[in-house]
Short mmCIF file of C-alpha atoms and ligand atoms in Angstrom, two decimals:
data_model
loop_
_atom_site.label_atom_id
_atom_site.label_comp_id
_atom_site.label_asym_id
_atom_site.label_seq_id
_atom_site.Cartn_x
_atom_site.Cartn_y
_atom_site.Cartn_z
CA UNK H 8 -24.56 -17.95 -33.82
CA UNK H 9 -21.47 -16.94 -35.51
CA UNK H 10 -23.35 -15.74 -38.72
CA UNK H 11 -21.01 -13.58 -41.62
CA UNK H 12 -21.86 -10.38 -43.28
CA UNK H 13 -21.03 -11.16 -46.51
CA UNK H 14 -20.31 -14.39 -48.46
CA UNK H 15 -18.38 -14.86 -51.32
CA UNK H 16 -19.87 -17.58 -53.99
CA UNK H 17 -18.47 -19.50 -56.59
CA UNK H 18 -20.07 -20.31 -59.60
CA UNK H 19 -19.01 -23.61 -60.91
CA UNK H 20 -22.01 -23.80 -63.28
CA UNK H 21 -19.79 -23.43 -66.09
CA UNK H 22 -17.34 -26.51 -65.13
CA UNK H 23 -19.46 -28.49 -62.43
CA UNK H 24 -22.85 -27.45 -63.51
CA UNK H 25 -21.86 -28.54 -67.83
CA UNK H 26 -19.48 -31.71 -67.36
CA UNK H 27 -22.04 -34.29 -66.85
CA UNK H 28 -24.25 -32.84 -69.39
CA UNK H 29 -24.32 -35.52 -72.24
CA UNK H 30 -25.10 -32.98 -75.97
CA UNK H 31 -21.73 -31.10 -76.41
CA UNK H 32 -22.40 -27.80 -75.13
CA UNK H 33 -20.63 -25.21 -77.88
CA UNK H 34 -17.92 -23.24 -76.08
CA UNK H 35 -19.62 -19.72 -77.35
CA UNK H 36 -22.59 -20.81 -75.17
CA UNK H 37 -20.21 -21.83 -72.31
CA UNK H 38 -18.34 -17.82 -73.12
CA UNK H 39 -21.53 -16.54 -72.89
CA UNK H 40 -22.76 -18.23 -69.61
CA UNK H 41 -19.66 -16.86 -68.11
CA UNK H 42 -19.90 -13.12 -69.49
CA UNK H 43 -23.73 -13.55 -68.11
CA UNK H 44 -22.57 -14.45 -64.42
CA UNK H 45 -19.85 -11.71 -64.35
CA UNK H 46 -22.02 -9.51 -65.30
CA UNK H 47 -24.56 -10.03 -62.63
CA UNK H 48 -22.01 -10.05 -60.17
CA UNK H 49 -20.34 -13.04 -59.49
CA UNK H 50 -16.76 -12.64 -58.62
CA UNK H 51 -15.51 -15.94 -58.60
CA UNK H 52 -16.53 -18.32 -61.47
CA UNK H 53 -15.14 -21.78 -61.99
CA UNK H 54 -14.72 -22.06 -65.53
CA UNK H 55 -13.42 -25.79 -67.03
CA UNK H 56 -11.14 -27.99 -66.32
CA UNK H 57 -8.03 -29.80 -67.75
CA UNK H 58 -8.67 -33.76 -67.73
CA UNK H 59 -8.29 -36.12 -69.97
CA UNK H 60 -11.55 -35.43 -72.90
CA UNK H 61 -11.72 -39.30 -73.41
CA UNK H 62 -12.83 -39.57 -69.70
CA UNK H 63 -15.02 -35.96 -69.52
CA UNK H 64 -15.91 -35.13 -73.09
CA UNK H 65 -17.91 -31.87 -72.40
CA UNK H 66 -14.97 -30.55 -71.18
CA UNK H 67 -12.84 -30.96 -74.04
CA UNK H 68 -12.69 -26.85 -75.17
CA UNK H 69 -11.33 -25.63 -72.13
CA UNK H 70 -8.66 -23.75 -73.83
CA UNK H 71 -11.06 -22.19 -76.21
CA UNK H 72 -13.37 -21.30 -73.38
CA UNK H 73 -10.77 -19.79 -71.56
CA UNK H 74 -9.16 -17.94 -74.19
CA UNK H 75 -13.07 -16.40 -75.34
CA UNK H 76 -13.67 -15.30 -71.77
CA UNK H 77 -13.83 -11.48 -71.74
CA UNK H 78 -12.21 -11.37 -68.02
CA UNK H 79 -12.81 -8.49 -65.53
CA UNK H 80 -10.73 -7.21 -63.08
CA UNK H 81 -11.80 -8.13 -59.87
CA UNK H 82 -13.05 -11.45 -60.90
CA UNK H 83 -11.11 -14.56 -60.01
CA UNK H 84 -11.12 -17.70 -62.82
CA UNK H 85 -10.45 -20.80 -61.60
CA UNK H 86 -9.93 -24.45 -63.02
CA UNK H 87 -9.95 -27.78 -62.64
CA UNK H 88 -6.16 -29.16 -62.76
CA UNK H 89 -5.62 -33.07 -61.52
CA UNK H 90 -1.93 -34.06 -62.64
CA UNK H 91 0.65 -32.06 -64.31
CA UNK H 92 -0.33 -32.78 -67.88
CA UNK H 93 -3.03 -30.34 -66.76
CA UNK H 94 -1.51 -27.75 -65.56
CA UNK H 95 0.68 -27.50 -68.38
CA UNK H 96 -2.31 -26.70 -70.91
CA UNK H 97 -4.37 -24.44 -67.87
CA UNK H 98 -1.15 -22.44 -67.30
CA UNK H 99 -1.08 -21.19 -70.84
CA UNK H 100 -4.44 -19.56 -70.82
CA UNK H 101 -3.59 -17.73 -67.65
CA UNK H 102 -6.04 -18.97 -64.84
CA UNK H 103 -6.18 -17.20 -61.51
CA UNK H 104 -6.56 -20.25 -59.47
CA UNK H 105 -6.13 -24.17 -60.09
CA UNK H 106 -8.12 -26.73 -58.19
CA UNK H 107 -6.64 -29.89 -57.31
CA UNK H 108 -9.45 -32.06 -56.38
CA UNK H 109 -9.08 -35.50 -54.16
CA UNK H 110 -11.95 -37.37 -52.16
CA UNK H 111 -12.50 -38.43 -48.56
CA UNK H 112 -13.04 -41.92 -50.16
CA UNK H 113 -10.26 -44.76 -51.70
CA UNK H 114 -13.07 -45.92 -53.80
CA UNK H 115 -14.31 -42.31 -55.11
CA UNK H 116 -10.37 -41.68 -55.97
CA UNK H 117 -10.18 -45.11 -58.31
CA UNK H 118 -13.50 -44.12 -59.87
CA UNK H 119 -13.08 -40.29 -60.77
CA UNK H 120 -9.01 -39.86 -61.03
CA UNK H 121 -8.13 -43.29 -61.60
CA UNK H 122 -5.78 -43.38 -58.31
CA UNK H 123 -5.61 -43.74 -54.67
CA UNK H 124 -5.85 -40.97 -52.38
CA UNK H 125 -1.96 -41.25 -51.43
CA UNK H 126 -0.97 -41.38 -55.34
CA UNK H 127 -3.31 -37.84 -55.65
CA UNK H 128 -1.40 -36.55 -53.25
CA UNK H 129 1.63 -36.93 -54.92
CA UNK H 130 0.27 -36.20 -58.35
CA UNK H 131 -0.81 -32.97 -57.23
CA UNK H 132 2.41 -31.95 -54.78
CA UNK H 133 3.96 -30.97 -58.36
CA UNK H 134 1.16 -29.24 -59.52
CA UNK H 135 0.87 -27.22 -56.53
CA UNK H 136 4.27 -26.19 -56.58
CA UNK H 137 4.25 -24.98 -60.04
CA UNK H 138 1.27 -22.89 -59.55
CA UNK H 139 2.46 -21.20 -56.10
CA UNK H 140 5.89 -20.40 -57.71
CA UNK H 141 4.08 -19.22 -60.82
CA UNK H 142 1.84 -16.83 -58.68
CA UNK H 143 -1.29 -18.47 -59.06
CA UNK H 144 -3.96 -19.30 -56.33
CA UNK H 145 -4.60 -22.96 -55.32
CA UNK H 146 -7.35 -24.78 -54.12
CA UNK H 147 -8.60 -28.25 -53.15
CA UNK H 148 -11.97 -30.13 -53.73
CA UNK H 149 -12.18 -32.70 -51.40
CA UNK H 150 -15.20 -34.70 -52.68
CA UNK H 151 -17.32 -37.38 -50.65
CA UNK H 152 -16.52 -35.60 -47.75
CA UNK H 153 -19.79 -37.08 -46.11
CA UNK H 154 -21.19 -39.79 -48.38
CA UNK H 155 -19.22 -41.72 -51.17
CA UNK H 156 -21.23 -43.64 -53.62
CA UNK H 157 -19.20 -46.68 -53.22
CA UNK H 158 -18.71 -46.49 -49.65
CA UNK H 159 -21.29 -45.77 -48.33
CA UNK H 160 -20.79 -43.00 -45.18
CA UNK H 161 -17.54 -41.36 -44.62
CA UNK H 162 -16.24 -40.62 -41.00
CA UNK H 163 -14.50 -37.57 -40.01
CA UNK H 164 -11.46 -38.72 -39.94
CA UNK H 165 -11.01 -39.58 -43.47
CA UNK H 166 -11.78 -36.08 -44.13
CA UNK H 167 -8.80 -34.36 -41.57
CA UNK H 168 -6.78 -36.80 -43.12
CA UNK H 169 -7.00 -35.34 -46.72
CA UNK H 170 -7.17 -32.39 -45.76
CA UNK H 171 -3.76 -32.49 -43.62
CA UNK H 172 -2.64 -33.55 -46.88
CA UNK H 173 -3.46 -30.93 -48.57
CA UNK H 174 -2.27 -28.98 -46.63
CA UNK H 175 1.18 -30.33 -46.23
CA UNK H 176 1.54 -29.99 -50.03
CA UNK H 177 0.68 -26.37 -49.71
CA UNK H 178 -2.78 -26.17 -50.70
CA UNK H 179 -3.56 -22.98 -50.06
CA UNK H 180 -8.05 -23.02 -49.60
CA UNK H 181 -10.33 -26.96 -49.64
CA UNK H 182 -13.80 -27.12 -50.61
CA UNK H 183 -15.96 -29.55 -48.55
CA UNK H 184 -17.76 -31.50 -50.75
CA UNK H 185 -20.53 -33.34 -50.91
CA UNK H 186 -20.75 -34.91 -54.21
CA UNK H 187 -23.21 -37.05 -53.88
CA UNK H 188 -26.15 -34.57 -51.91
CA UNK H 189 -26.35 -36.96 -48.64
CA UNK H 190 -25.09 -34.95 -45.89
CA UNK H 191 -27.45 -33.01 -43.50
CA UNK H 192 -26.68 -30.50 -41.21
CA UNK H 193 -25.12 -32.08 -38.54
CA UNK H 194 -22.57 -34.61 -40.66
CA UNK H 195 -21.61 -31.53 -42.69
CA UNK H 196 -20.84 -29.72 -39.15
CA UNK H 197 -18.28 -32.98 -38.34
CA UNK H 198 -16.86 -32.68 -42.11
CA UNK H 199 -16.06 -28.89 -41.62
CA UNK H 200 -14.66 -29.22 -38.14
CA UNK H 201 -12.31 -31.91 -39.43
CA UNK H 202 -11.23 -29.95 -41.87
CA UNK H 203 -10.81 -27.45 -39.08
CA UNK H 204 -8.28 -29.04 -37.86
CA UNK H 205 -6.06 -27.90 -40.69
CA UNK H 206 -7.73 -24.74 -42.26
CA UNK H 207 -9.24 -21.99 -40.57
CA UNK H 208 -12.60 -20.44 -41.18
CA UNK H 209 -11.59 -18.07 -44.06
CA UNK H 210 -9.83 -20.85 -46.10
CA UNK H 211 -13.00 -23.34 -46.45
CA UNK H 212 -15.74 -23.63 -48.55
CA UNK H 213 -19.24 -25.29 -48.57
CA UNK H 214 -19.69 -27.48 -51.88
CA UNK H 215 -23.02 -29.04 -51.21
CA UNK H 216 -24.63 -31.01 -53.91
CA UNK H 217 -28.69 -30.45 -53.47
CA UNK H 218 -29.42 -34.56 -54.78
CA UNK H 219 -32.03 -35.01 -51.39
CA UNK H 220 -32.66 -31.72 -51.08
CA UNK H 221 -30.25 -30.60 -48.15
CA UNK H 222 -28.09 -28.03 -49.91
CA UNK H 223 -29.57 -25.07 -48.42
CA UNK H 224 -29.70 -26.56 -45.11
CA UNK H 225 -26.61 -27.60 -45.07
CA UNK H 226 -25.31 -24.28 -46.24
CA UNK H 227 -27.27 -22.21 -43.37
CA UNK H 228 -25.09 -25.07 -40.86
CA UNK H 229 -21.78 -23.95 -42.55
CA UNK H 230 -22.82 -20.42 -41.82
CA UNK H 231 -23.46 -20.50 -38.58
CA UNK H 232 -19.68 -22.33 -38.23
CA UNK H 233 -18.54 -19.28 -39.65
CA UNK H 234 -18.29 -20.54 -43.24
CA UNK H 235 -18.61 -17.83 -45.84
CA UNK H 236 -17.57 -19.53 -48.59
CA UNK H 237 -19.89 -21.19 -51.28
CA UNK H 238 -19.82 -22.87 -54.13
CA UNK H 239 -23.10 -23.02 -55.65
CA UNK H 240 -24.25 -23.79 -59.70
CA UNK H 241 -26.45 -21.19 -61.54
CA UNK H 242 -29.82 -22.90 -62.27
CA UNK H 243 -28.89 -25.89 -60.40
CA UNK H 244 -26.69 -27.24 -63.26
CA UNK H 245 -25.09 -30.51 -63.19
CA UNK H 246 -23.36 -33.46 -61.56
CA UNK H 247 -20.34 -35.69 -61.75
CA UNK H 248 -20.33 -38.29 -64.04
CA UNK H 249 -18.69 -40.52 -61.82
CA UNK H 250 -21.26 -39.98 -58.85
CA UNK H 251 -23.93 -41.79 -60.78
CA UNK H 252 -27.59 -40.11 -59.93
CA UNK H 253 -25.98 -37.05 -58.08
CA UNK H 254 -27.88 -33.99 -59.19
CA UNK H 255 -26.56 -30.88 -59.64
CA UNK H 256 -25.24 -28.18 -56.74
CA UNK H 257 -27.35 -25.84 -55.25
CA UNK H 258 -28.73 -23.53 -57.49
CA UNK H 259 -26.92 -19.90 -56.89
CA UNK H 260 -30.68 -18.12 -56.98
CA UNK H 261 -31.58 -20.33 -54.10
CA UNK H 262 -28.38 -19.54 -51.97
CA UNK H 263 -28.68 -15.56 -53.29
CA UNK H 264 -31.89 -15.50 -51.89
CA UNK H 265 -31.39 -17.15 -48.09
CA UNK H 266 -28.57 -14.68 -47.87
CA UNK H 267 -30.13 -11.29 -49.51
CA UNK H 268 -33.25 -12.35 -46.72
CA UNK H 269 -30.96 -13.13 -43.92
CA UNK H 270 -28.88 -9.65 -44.51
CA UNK H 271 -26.28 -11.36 -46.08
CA UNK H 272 -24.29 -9.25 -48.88
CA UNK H 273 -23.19 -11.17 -51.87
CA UNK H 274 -22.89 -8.31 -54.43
CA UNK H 275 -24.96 -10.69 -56.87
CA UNK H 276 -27.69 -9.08 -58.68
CA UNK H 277 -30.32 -12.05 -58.58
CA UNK H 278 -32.55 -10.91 -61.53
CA UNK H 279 -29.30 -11.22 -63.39
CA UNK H 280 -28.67 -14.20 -62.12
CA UNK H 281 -31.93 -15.28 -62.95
CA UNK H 282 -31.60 -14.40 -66.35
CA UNK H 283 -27.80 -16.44 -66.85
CA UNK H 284 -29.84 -19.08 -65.19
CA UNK H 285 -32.44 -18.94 -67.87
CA UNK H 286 -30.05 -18.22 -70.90
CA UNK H 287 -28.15 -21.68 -70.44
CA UNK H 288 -31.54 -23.29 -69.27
CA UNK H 289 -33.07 -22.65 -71.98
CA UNK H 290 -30.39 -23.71 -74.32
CA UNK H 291 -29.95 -27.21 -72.54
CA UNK H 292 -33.92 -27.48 -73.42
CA UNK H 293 -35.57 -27.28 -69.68
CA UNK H 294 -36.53 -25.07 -66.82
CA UNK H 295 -34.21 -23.66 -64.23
CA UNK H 296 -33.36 -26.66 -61.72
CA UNK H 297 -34.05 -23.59 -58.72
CA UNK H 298 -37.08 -22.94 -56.65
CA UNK H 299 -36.11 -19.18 -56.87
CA UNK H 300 -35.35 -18.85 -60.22
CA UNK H 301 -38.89 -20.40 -60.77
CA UNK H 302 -41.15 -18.41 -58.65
CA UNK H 303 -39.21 -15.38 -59.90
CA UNK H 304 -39.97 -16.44 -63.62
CA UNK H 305 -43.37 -16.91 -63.08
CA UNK H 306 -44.00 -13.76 -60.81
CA UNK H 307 -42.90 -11.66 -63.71
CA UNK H 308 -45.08 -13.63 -66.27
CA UNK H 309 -47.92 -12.21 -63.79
P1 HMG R 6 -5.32 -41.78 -66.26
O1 HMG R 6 -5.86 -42.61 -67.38
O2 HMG R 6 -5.02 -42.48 -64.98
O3 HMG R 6 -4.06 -40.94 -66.70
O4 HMG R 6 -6.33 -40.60 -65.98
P2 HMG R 6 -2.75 -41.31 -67.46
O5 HMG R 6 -1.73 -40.36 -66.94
O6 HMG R 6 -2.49 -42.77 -67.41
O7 HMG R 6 -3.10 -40.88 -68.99
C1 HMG R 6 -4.01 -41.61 -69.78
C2 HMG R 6 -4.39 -40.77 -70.99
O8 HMG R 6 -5.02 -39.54 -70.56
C3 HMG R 6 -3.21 -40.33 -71.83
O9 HMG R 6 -3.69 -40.18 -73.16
C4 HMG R 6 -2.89 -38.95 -71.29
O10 HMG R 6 -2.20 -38.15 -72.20
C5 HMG R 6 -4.26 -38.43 -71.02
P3 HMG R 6 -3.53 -41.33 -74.27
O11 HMG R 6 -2.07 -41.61 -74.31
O12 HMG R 6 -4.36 -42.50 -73.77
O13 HMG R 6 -4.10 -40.70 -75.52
N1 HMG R 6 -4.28 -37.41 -69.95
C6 HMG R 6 -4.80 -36.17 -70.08
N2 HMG R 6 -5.38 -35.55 -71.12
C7 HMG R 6 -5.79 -34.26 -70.92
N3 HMG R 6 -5.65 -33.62 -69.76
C8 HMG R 6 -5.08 -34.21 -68.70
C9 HMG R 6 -4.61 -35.55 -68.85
N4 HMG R 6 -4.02 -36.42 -68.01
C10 HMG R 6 -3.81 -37.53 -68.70
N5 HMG R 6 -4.95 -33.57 -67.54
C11 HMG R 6 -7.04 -38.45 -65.17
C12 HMG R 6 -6.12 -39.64 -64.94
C13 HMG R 6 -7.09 -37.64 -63.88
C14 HMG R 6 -6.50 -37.63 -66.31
C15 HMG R 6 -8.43 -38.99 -65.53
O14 HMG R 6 -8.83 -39.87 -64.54
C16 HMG R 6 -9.47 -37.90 -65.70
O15 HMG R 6 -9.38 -37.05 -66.55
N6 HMG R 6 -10.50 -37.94 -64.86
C17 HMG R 6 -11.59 -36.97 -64.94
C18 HMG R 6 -11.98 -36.57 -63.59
C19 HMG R 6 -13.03 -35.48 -63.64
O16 HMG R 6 -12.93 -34.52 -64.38
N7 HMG R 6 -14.04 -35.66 -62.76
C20 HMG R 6 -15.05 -34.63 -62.61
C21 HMG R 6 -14.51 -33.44 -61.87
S1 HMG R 6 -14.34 -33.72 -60.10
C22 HMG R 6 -15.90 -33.30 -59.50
O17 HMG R 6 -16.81 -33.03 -60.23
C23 HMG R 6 -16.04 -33.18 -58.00
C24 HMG R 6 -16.07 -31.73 -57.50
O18 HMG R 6 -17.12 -30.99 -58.11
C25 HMG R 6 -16.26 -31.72 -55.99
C26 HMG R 6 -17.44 -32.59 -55.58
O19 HMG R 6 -18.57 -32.31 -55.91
O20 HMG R 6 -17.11 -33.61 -54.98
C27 HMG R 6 -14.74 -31.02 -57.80
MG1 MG R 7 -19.17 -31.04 -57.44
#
């Protein structure tokens, strides 16, 4: 076992966790969210992203999000970017990282970015570009990485394939994704060592959506590849609203927890996490979608 000593997460509850969410969420509440998880520790936090608001409504204030953030030193903000037109309204509010985000799958690509994988490619190249010679960070999502909902299972190979691409356009980290919550241990193992093939170790993240329950299993394989790199949603927020019926990512509690009991430093302060987790919770009208965050909630109502 190859285990790490620390892992670095990613909050995407703000972006991933609210886009599928159906009630406009006021941007104040989406500031506040994000002053919450800095403030218990998070140092990465993906905030919004750029796409078109007649295809992802909820994620129409980006620049007013962006612009209320109080930002810390130290903290990286990241978001979403998938064409140019993007990039030109994320650039002005000054993010520390774009994502470009492509999928394993043809059919996942029509669906969520209204292109093949090839034409991504070349949307993003641009994109890429402009952010590297503009000094900011970039990263890739590669979605369906195991599962695609139109598709069906995804092999391997589909997955070294985007991510050669990604990397011959000079995207600099990729996310393995599972959008859709289907892998288990073993097929996220094959996703990550494809993507091995073109990143190393320190330049991959886990992005496991928890829609059968395999998140945390799934993350525990990635860490014993090496992977310690998460992204993970506070309270278990969200979906993507063109993986119809995928649930939210791992709740952050849940993955702060495996790691604080397995030694595993991650800075984050989880009754702070618990309570960001229960802010936004309680705003969307329901409980915590985390096993931690609940027994922790009702251990202190004891
Ligand atoms: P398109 O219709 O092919 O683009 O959409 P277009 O260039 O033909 O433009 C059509 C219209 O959109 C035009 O407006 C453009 O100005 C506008 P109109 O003339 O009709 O008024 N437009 C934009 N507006 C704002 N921002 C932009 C932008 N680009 C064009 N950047 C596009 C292509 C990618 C824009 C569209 O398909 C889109 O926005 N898709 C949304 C995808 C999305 O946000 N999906 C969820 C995030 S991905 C995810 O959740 C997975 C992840 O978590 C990993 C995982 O779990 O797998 C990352
Ligand atoms: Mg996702």
């Amino acid at each position: 076992m190859n285990l790490p000593s620390l892992v670095r997460l990613i909050d995407v509850g703000p972006r991933d966790g609210l886009q599928n969410e159906k009630q406009p969420v006021p941007a104040d509440i989406k500031i506040e969210l994000v002053h919450r998880l800095q403030a218990a520790g998070l140092k990465e936090i993906e905030v919004t992203s750029y796409v078109s608001p007649k295809w992802v409504p909820q994620m129409a204030d980006n620049h007013a999000v962006m612009s209320g953030v109080q930002r810390q030193s130290g903290i990286r903000y990241s978001v979403l970017t998938p064409n140019l037109k993007g990039y030109e309204a994320a650039v002005l509010d000054k993010p520390d990282e774009i994502v470009v985000f492509g999928a394993a799958s043809e059919a996942f690509s029509q669906k969520n970015i209204n292109c093949s994988m090839a034409e991504s490619i070349e949307r993003f190249a641009p994109v890429v570009e402009a952010a590297l010679s503009a000094g900011i960070a970039v990263r890739g999502a590669m979605s369906c990485t195991v599962g695609c909902p139109y598709e069906g299972d995804i092999e391997p190979d589909r997955v070294a394939y985007l991510a050669g691409l990604m990397k011959d356009i000079g995207v600099q980290r990729v996310d393995v994704a599972d959008t859709i919550g289907v892998g288990t241990p073993l097929k996220v193992q094959r996703a990550i060592e494809a993507t091995l093939q073109h990143y190393d170790v320190n330049h991959i993240s886990g992005h496991f959506h928890d829609t059968y329950g395999q998140a945390l299993s799934n993350t525990l394989a990635a860490l014993q590849m090496g992977i310690w790199n998460f992204q993970s949603s506070v309270a278990g927020l969200g979906g993507c609203p063109y993986a119809k019926g995928a649930t939210g990512n791992v709740a952050t509690e849940d993955v702060v927890f495996m790691l604080q009991g397995m030694g595993i430093d991650t800075g984050i302060d989880l009754d702070a996490l618990v309570d960001a987790g229960q802010f936004i919770s309680a705003h969307l009208g329901r409980a915590p979608n985390s096993r931690v965050a609940t027994a922790m909630l009702n251990k202190r109502k004891a």
